[in-house]
XYZ file of C-alpha atoms in Angstrom:
572
model
C 87.002 107.934 67.983
C 86.411 105.148 65.577
C 82.619 103.467 65.973
C 84.662 100.652 67.925
C 86.040 102.590 70.868
C 82.709 104.500 71.349
C 80.853 101.556 72.114
C 79.341 100.150 69.411
C 80.302 97.323 67.046
C 79.500 98.743 63.218
C 76.634 97.136 61.758
C 74.835 96.228 65.050
C 72.496 98.875 65.175
C 72.955 99.928 69.070
C 74.448 96.464 70.654
C 75.679 97.710 74.307
C 77.700 96.361 75.675
C 77.842 95.357 79.050
C 77.369 97.943 81.439
C 76.604 101.697 80.005
C 77.483 104.329 82.067
C 79.249 106.897 79.904
C 78.365 108.076 76.210
C 79.844 104.660 74.599
C 78.254 102.541 76.286
C 74.910 103.719 75.313
C 72.175 101.948 73.162
C 69.938 103.390 71.185
C 67.316 104.536 73.034
C 69.905 106.066 75.400
C 71.929 108.148 74.054
C 70.956 111.393 72.746
C 72.766 113.584 69.953
C 74.378 115.569 72.209
C 76.082 112.781 73.996
C 77.147 111.388 71.147
C 78.522 114.878 70.212
C 80.763 114.812 73.390
C 81.934 111.246 72.516
C 83.538 112.396 69.281
C 81.004 109.502 67.505
C 79.387 110.357 64.311
C 76.104 109.288 64.036
C 75.954 108.230 59.852
C 79.168 106.117 60.781
C 77.133 104.197 63.926
C 74.040 103.224 62.234
C 76.052 101.666 59.499
C 73.525 98.539 57.860
C 74.203 95.435 59.137
C 77.411 93.501 57.255
C 76.532 90.063 55.151
C 75.769 87.262 58.138
C 78.689 84.628 58.584
C 78.594 81.616 60.027
C 80.106 81.613 63.461
C 80.106 78.772 65.842
C 77.191 78.027 68.096
C 78.575 79.826 71.556
C 78.974 77.750 74.686
C 75.851 76.790 77.211
C 75.832 79.621 80.002
C 74.147 79.399 83.027
C 70.454 81.458 82.260
C 71.333 83.975 85.408
C 74.605 85.300 83.803
C 73.909 85.727 80.222
C 75.062 89.118 78.886
C 71.871 90.967 80.819
C 70.843 94.206 78.787
C 71.802 97.626 80.466
C 69.250 98.056 82.262
C 69.434 95.388 84.218
C 73.177 96.053 84.587
C 72.240 99.947 85.407
C 69.448 98.612 87.952
C 71.600 96.575 89.621
C 74.648 99.296 90.271
C 71.988 101.618 91.785
C 70.484 99.170 93.736
C 74.193 98.725 94.637
C 74.758 102.416 95.329
C 71.689 102.923 97.780
C 73.094 99.886 99.898
C 76.381 101.048 99.728
C 75.289 104.521 101.017
C 73.118 102.809 103.361
C 75.861 100.956 104.976
C 78.052 104.158 105.126
C 75.328 105.926 106.628
C 75.134 103.245 109.258
C 79.025 103.370 109.322
C 79.147 107.186 110.104
C 76.161 106.232 113.094
C 78.284 103.357 114.588
C 81.568 106.057 114.347
C 79.254 108.745 116.271
C 78.367 106.873 118.524
C 81.711 105.576 119.603
C 82.466 109.520 119.859
C 79.910 110.352 121.702
C 80.347 107.609 124.501
C 84.075 107.151 124.254
C 85.630 110.568 122.690
C 88.793 110.548 121.585
C 90.662 109.264 124.017
C 92.590 105.823 125.375
C 89.481 103.800 125.669
C 88.328 104.444 122.047
C 91.896 104.238 121.022
C 92.260 100.805 123.304
C 88.938 99.952 120.314
C 90.627 101.319 117.733
C 93.746 98.754 117.933
C 91.701 95.941 118.546
C 89.051 97.289 115.417
C 92.611 96.673 113.224
C 91.783 92.941 112.920
C 88.420 93.410 111.026
C 89.880 96.679 108.855
C 92.889 93.653 107.654
C 90.232 91.088 107.469
C 87.509 93.244 105.361
C 89.924 94.544 102.806
C 91.573 91.118 102.317
C 88.876 88.796 103.003
C 85.567 90.880 101.327
C 87.064 93.421 99.316
C 90.492 92.641 97.718
C 92.132 89.598 97.758
C 88.675 87.139 97.843
C 86.753 89.556 94.902
C 90.100 89.058 93.201
C 90.449 85.602 93.509
C 87.266 83.927 92.953
C 84.831 86.609 91.191
C 87.665 85.850 87.866
C 87.582 81.688 88.933
C 83.486 81.785 89.042
C 83.576 84.105 85.497
C 86.143 81.729 84.056
C 83.565 78.520 85.640
C 81.065 80.142 84.239
C 82.207 80.771 80.521
C 83.138 77.189 79.517
C 79.717 76.277 80.543
C 80.001 74.527 83.669
C 77.996 75.654 87.581
C 79.852 76.728 90.542
C 79.401 73.296 92.231
C 82.474 71.471 92.001
C 84.927 74.975 92.314
C 82.882 75.508 95.712
C 83.778 71.466 96.707
C 87.060 72.255 95.602
C 87.712 75.511 97.968
C 85.206 76.086 100.291
C 85.860 72.856 103.093
C 89.772 74.355 102.954
C 89.350 78.217 103.304
C 87.081 77.088 106.539
C 89.982 74.953 107.926
C 92.491 77.785 107.468
C 89.949 80.777 108.621
C 89.201 78.770 111.852
C 92.532 78.124 112.696
C 94.300 81.450 112.260
C 90.331 82.933 114.256
C 92.240 80.934 116.994
C 95.897 81.940 116.724
C 94.536 86.003 116.417
C 92.688 85.025 119.622
C 95.146 83.531 121.508
C 97.809 85.527 120.633
C 95.526 88.759 120.809
C 98.257 90.321 123.829
C 101.232 90.237 121.376
C 99.578 91.605 118.817
C 98.372 94.567 120.393
C 101.966 95.162 121.672
C 103.125 94.687 117.945
C 99.973 96.893 116.819
C 100.389 100.024 119.217
C 103.252 99.580 121.339
C 103.265 102.097 123.784
C 99.521 102.460 124.121
C 97.937 103.990 127.252
C 95.372 100.919 127.261
C 96.694 97.821 126.644
C 94.297 95.856 128.855
C 91.046 96.715 127.392
C 92.517 96.691 123.598
C 93.503 92.715 124.677
C 89.823 91.586 125.726
C 88.440 94.047 122.446
C 91.056 92.051 119.728
C 90.050 88.835 121.464
C 86.029 89.732 120.125
C 87.020 91.336 116.780
C 89.404 88.034 116.361
C 86.144 86.179 114.970
C 85.611 88.060 111.988
C 88.734 86.193 110.597
C 86.103 83.217 109.891
C 82.910 85.547 109.321
C 84.391 87.903 107.080
C 86.058 85.054 105.115
C 82.873 83.480 104.592
C 81.082 86.752 103.761
C 84.050 87.593 100.817
C 83.159 83.946 99.454
C 79.371 84.037 99.252
C 80.198 87.514 97.789
C 82.581 86.587 95.337
C 80.395 83.355 94.275
C 76.423 86.464 93.940
C 78.268 89.140 92.355
C 80.090 86.028 89.326
C 76.945 85.031 89.099
C 75.240 89.046 88.957
C 73.199 88.927 92.247
C 74.911 91.928 93.284
C 72.171 92.998 95.881
C 72.643 90.576 98.336
C 76.733 91.588 98.818
C 75.419 95.434 99.127
C 74.061 94.146 102.000
C 76.803 93.070 104.215
C 77.978 96.450 105.344
C 74.228 97.380 105.976
C 73.687 94.390 108.755
C 77.712 94.993 109.993
C 76.764 97.982 111.011
C 73.129 97.259 111.762
C 74.882 94.587 114.830
C 77.638 96.793 115.753
C 75.248 100.178 116.747
C 72.523 97.657 117.860
C 75.368 96.179 120.385
C 76.607 98.879 121.124
C 73.823 101.062 122.100
C 71.916 97.596 124.461
C 75.442 96.777 126.453
C 77.735 99.999 126.529
C 76.798 100.499 130.194
C 78.080 97.431 131.490
C 80.583 96.576 129.492
C 81.902 99.716 128.484
C 83.929 100.057 125.031
C 84.419 96.309 124.745
C 80.472 96.411 123.455
C 81.395 97.873 120.431
C 84.005 94.662 119.992
C 81.489 92.411 120.664
C 79.107 94.300 118.172
C 81.808 93.778 115.688
C 81.640 89.694 115.952
C 77.824 90.457 116.051
C 78.073 92.339 113.037
C 80.648 89.375 111.053
C 78.090 86.649 111.694
C 75.035 89.024 110.280
C 77.054 89.543 106.820
C 76.705 85.569 106.258
C 73.056 85.606 107.319
C 72.274 88.448 104.316
C 74.051 86.183 101.811
C 73.011 82.962 102.521
C 69.308 82.915 100.727
C 70.450 83.932 97.844
C 73.440 82.392 97.544
C 71.656 79.082 98.152
C 68.904 80.254 95.318
C 71.773 80.115 92.926
C 72.659 76.627 93.885
C 69.503 76.036 93.630
C 69.010 76.928 90.450
C 72.261 76.669 88.509
C 73.015 73.446 86.659
C 75.770 71.339 87.776
C 77.431 71.824 84.691
C 79.338 68.430 82.130
C 81.485 66.548 83.516
C 85.268 67.642 82.978
C 88.641 67.856 84.387
C 89.210 68.779 87.435
C 89.047 73.042 87.938
C 92.186 74.591 89.127
C 91.858 75.667 92.813
C 91.899 79.607 92.595
C 93.133 79.574 96.472
C 96.401 77.694 95.981
C 99.470 79.412 96.440
C 100.744 80.321 93.423
C 97.370 82.306 92.358
C 97.165 83.184 96.284
C 100.301 84.503 96.767
C 100.603 87.422 94.850
C 97.227 88.398 95.891
C 97.666 88.501 99.889
C 100.771 90.123 99.357
C 99.092 93.490 97.783
C 95.837 93.141 100.016
C 98.320 92.793 103.232
C 100.766 95.801 102.024
C 97.633 98.156 101.117
C 96.397 97.420 104.467
C 99.308 98.212 106.019
C 99.236 101.697 105.735
C 97.013 101.842 108.305
C 98.897 99.786 110.617
C 101.980 102.154 109.696
C 99.616 105.093 110.831
C 98.480 103.020 114.156
C 102.487 102.426 114.780
C 103.225 105.713 114.670
C 100.338 107.899 116.045
C 100.422 105.422 119.518
C 103.375 107.304 120.657
C 101.489 110.383 120.055
C 99.072 111.916 122.874
C 96.626 110.027 123.548
C 93.582 110.649 120.608
C 95.692 110.870 117.766
C 94.838 107.483 116.304
C 90.934 108.343 117.120
C 91.111 111.733 115.342
C 93.084 109.748 112.373
C 90.165 107.147 112.385
C 87.265 109.520 112.408
C 88.696 111.667 109.352
C 89.616 108.412 107.481
C 85.889 106.826 107.858
C 84.766 110.786 106.993
C 86.992 111.389 104.096
C 86.913 107.365 102.390
C 82.986 107.928 101.675
C 83.488 109.382 98.441
C 86.196 106.677 97.875
C 83.673 103.988 98.780
C 81.402 104.943 96.307
C 83.579 105.026 93.870
C 84.958 101.488 94.380
C 81.397 100.178 94.198
C 81.277 101.153 90.021
C 84.354 99.053 89.698
C 82.560 96.346 92.434
C 79.714 96.282 89.659
C 81.446 96.174 86.640
C 84.384 93.224 87.665
C 82.443 90.326 86.899
C 81.930 92.044 83.147
C 85.591 92.775 82.769
C 86.335 88.716 84.300
C 84.159 87.228 81.588
C 85.498 89.466 78.580
C 89.152 88.496 79.658
C 87.944 84.426 80.150
C 85.963 84.497 76.465
C 89.192 86.522 75.262
C 87.859 89.722 74.410
C 90.300 92.196 74.989
C 89.310 94.111 73.092
C 85.777 95.282 75.597
C 87.828 94.377 78.559
C 89.800 97.807 77.831
C 87.082 99.871 76.920
C 85.879 98.329 80.380
C 88.733 99.517 81.930
C 89.208 102.877 80.520
C 85.343 103.884 81.657
C 85.564 102.566 84.646
C 88.760 104.944 85.763
C 86.987 107.324 84.085
C 83.913 107.382 86.576
C 85.561 105.946 89.251
C 87.519 109.536 89.407
C 84.395 111.787 88.547
C 83.122 110.386 91.408
C 86.148 110.762 93.860
C 86.937 113.923 92.949
C 83.630 115.458 93.463
C 83.845 113.826 97.201
C 87.009 114.956 98.078
C 86.181 119.021 96.947
C 83.221 118.559 99.153
C 85.426 116.964 101.975
C 88.430 119.599 101.557
C 85.725 122.223 101.286
C 84.007 121.680 104.596
C 85.596 119.298 106.907
C 85.645 121.727 110.191
C 81.652 121.886 109.496
C 81.371 117.688 108.613
C 83.342 116.872 111.761
C 81.496 119.282 113.841
C 77.554 118.349 112.867
C 79.096 114.233 112.553
C 80.539 114.139 115.699
C 80.869 117.598 118.061
C 78.619 116.387 121.139
C 79.687 114.588 124.177
C 82.898 113.390 124.799
C 84.023 114.727 121.548
C 85.388 118.100 122.604
C 85.945 121.195 120.040
C 89.336 120.532 119.804
C 88.763 117.237 118.486
C 86.724 118.197 115.671
C 89.941 120.969 114.921
C 91.758 117.891 114.879
C 89.938 115.440 112.882
C 88.951 118.325 110.232
C 92.679 119.068 109.575
C 93.685 115.429 109.392
C 90.844 114.926 107.429
C 91.454 117.432 104.932
C 95.696 115.904 104.601
C 93.685 112.684 103.919
C 91.665 113.726 101.187
C 94.505 114.099 99.357
C 95.082 110.733 98.685
C 91.936 110.050 97.767
C 92.240 109.848 93.708
C 95.208 107.396 94.592
C 93.222 104.933 96.832
C 90.495 105.032 93.992
C 92.803 104.363 91.054
C 93.821 101.267 93.319
C 91.327 99.991 93.637
C 89.984 100.362 89.878
C 93.637 99.547 88.474
C 94.170 96.263 90.344
C 91.235 94.571 89.126
C 92.596 93.532 85.345
C 95.707 92.858 86.372
C 94.107 89.778 88.840
C 91.504 89.244 85.994
C 94.453 88.040 83.414
C 95.280 84.406 82.941
C 98.220 83.428 85.021
C 99.730 85.898 88.202
C 101.709 88.902 88.570
C 103.410 89.976 91.347
C 103.676 93.529 89.853
C 100.452 94.983 91.729
C 102.327 93.633 95.600
C 105.528 94.904 93.914
C 104.288 98.590 93.167
C 102.070 98.361 96.854
C 105.363 97.746 98.295
C 107.388 100.609 97.287
C 104.162 102.301 97.876
C 104.145 101.368 101.602
C 107.863 102.194 102.164
C 107.102 106.093 100.472
C 104.214 106.027 103.139
C 106.313 104.774 106.070
C 109.262 106.928 105.003
C 107.424 110.027 105.075
C 105.542 109.507 108.377
C 108.393 108.407 110.237
C 110.084 112.085 109.011
C 106.922 114.487 109.530
C 105.831 112.590 112.387
C 108.218 114.650 114.581
C 107.168 118.264 113.533
C 103.577 117.430 112.328
C 102.337 114.520 114.488
C 99.185 112.814 113.141
C 98.635 116.039 109.980
C 102.199 114.237 108.915
C 100.488 110.262 109.182
C 97.806 111.981 107.032
C 100.133 112.851 104.423
C 102.771 110.155 104.490
C 99.330 107.841 103.402
C 98.312 110.409 100.819
C 102.139 109.749 99.304
C 102.038 106.783 99.077
C 98.851 105.464 98.098
C 99.563 107.969 94.846
C 103.302 106.305 93.668
C 101.133 102.477 94.117
C 97.987 104.650 91.864
C 101.316 106.005 89.153
C 102.833 103.006 88.822
C 99.715 100.215 88.596
C 98.910 103.146 85.773
C 102.032 102.849 83.925
C 102.516 99.222 84.132
C 99.141 97.787 83.197
C 99.417 97.861 79.277
C 102.459 95.135 79.908
C 100.977 92.912 82.395
C 97.217 92.736 81.176
C 95.000 94.845 79.378
C 96.497 97.467 76.905
C 94.530 100.674 78.607
C 95.311 103.800 76.887
C 97.269 105.756 79.242
C 97.743 108.897 76.497
C 93.963 108.969 76.175
C 92.987 108.558 79.875
C 95.092 110.887 81.763
C 94.258 114.474 80.211
C 90.368 112.904 80.869
C 91.552 112.532 84.583
C 93.651 116.006 84.457
C 90.336 117.755 82.916
C 88.234 115.583 86.153
C 90.764 117.017 88.327
C 90.455 120.910 86.777
C 86.813 120.607 88.262
C 87.305 119.548 91.430
C 89.535 122.609 92.188
C 87.262 124.976 91.054
C 84.516 123.268 92.929
C 86.764 122.987 96.356
C 87.862 126.477 96.119
C 83.496 127.940 95.379
C 82.916 125.731 98.502
C 85.338 126.640 100.153
C 84.472 130.600 100.233
C 81.099 129.434 100.212
C 81.343 127.511 103.497
C 83.772 130.350 105.440
C 80.530 132.832 104.781
C 78.198 131.234 106.808
C 78.420 130.742 110.423
C 76.550 128.107 111.690
C 78.259 124.286 110.591
C 75.045 122.790 109.437
C 73.466 125.501 106.969
C 77.152 125.483 105.673
C 77.350 121.805 105.042
C 73.761 121.834 103.455
C 74.821 124.822 101.104
C 78.183 123.089 100.364
C 76.324 120.037 99.390
C 74.127 121.818 96.574
C 77.031 123.997 95.288
C 80.858 122.278 94.963
C 77.908 119.494 92.659
C 76.917 122.157 90.657
C 80.076 123.967 89.942
C 82.355 120.959 89.333
C 79.749 119.767 87.138
C 79.887 123.207 85.495
C 83.403 123.485 85.245
C 83.626 120.056 84.114
C 81.237 120.442 81.246
C 83.285 123.617 80.315
C 86.085 120.959 79.844
C 84.035 118.905 77.734
C 84.376 116.091 80.022
C 82.062 113.394 78.234
C 80.831 111.360 81.359
C 79.209 114.851 82.642
C 76.610 115.754 80.209
C 75.597 111.489 79.159
C 74.967 111.358 83.532
C 72.932 114.796 82.969
C 71.195 113.341 79.863
C 70.540 110.369 81.488
C 68.790 111.695 85.186
C 66.883 114.090 82.983
C 65.212 111.832 80.906
C 64.829 109.729 83.575
C 62.935 111.911 85.410
C 60.406 112.796 83.200
C 56.530 111.681 83.253
């Protein structure tokens, strides 16, 4: 590996890249010799004398708040984002525990979960994927040109609000048809329709929240966007426990509507401060509309195809005995926690990638994508090991109380283990799609890859639901998303950043080997401890320890670097 590939530019004496989450990213004070050895970088070559100065044109004016930050600031942003993401996920578990405790896994909870399909799709399209994939590069490009966000906001936000309001009204009016399409034959369609009319409001609120998040992240403001799920789940939990006695499961749907409003409230003060502190910028040609059909269509098709996996699951699960949809939902929510943490990495670094491509620095973009892939795999496979090893214990501790019985625990745990097999594919799709949509022009390749993966999911579900029920549905989901991830990785170099697949794939393989060792150790330990809480706690320690040891033995470079960073930060 040469010094460019290791994250240093020769002769700059340790100038850090945008985010150093890898030995290749670390500045001088943060990269110990052991980490450099794992990175394969020779220190004498890195610390070469600076070259003779050359004349370069002055940099374009940039917003001071979005200039390239030191690595410490980005590391703090990543830590804050991780902390708030974990808090939001914990509150999400509290929400799911409350629904399981109050309504169990039956007809009433199934009716709510059908209505919950709308905010799940809205979150994917309007917060996590489409809005971010379109607007973060648009805001980053405006900043790279030395412009403020004001012209872009005037050209996009009013149109977006009008379209979202119209769609919200249409969904509320057509709720009976929506329920019939999503879950034909559901046991309680009346409750599902009532809940759907309430959850339809999230189309408007999530759209506004996603727009604010994209603008703030492009300006390197990460705390407020990371807090939105804390606000969202707080609203759901508060309304659920306050009103369930009077309105039943409809209280949970009302809480979803309230939580969407709180998402906006959590970000609006920070967004207004950005507008006040950012220069308007020089007058120039009218910016391209990132919400135009040519750019919008490939992203929307991709995100809808990705979220359609949930629709396919519930379509095939609706005719199964009552509770099947709930078992799939609870298993998915718990199993996806590791994926959410891994996607947090690429969420923080996405503005860095977009800015690098806007500046024409494809080499930096390539390094950024390769590091993100390795770190995302590291996080998600560690979490997958724990979920597979301790699924029954986790489910019992989290959900088995009230109306949620031991039979529900056994069914949910088995579904969780099968579903976890697709977590690596889910994480890779989230990481790989960002460079595709950071490029200058639209590309339909991710939508085509996701469409093919969805077709695989539907075919596998149709074949497996008869003999295996909900377990077969979970297996079809894992297979389809894995196919999509493989296609996205294969096509990356031809469509956007030329990632070195031959260098990335073996690293992912070594991480997967460490995950297998950790899973085996956790599984053996969990079966030796009869108390589920003790077993879950013991595996929460043993699985990461075994994973780290196996990864060190396999010479995964991210692990020694992260361990060195944690040890250094723990010193007085």
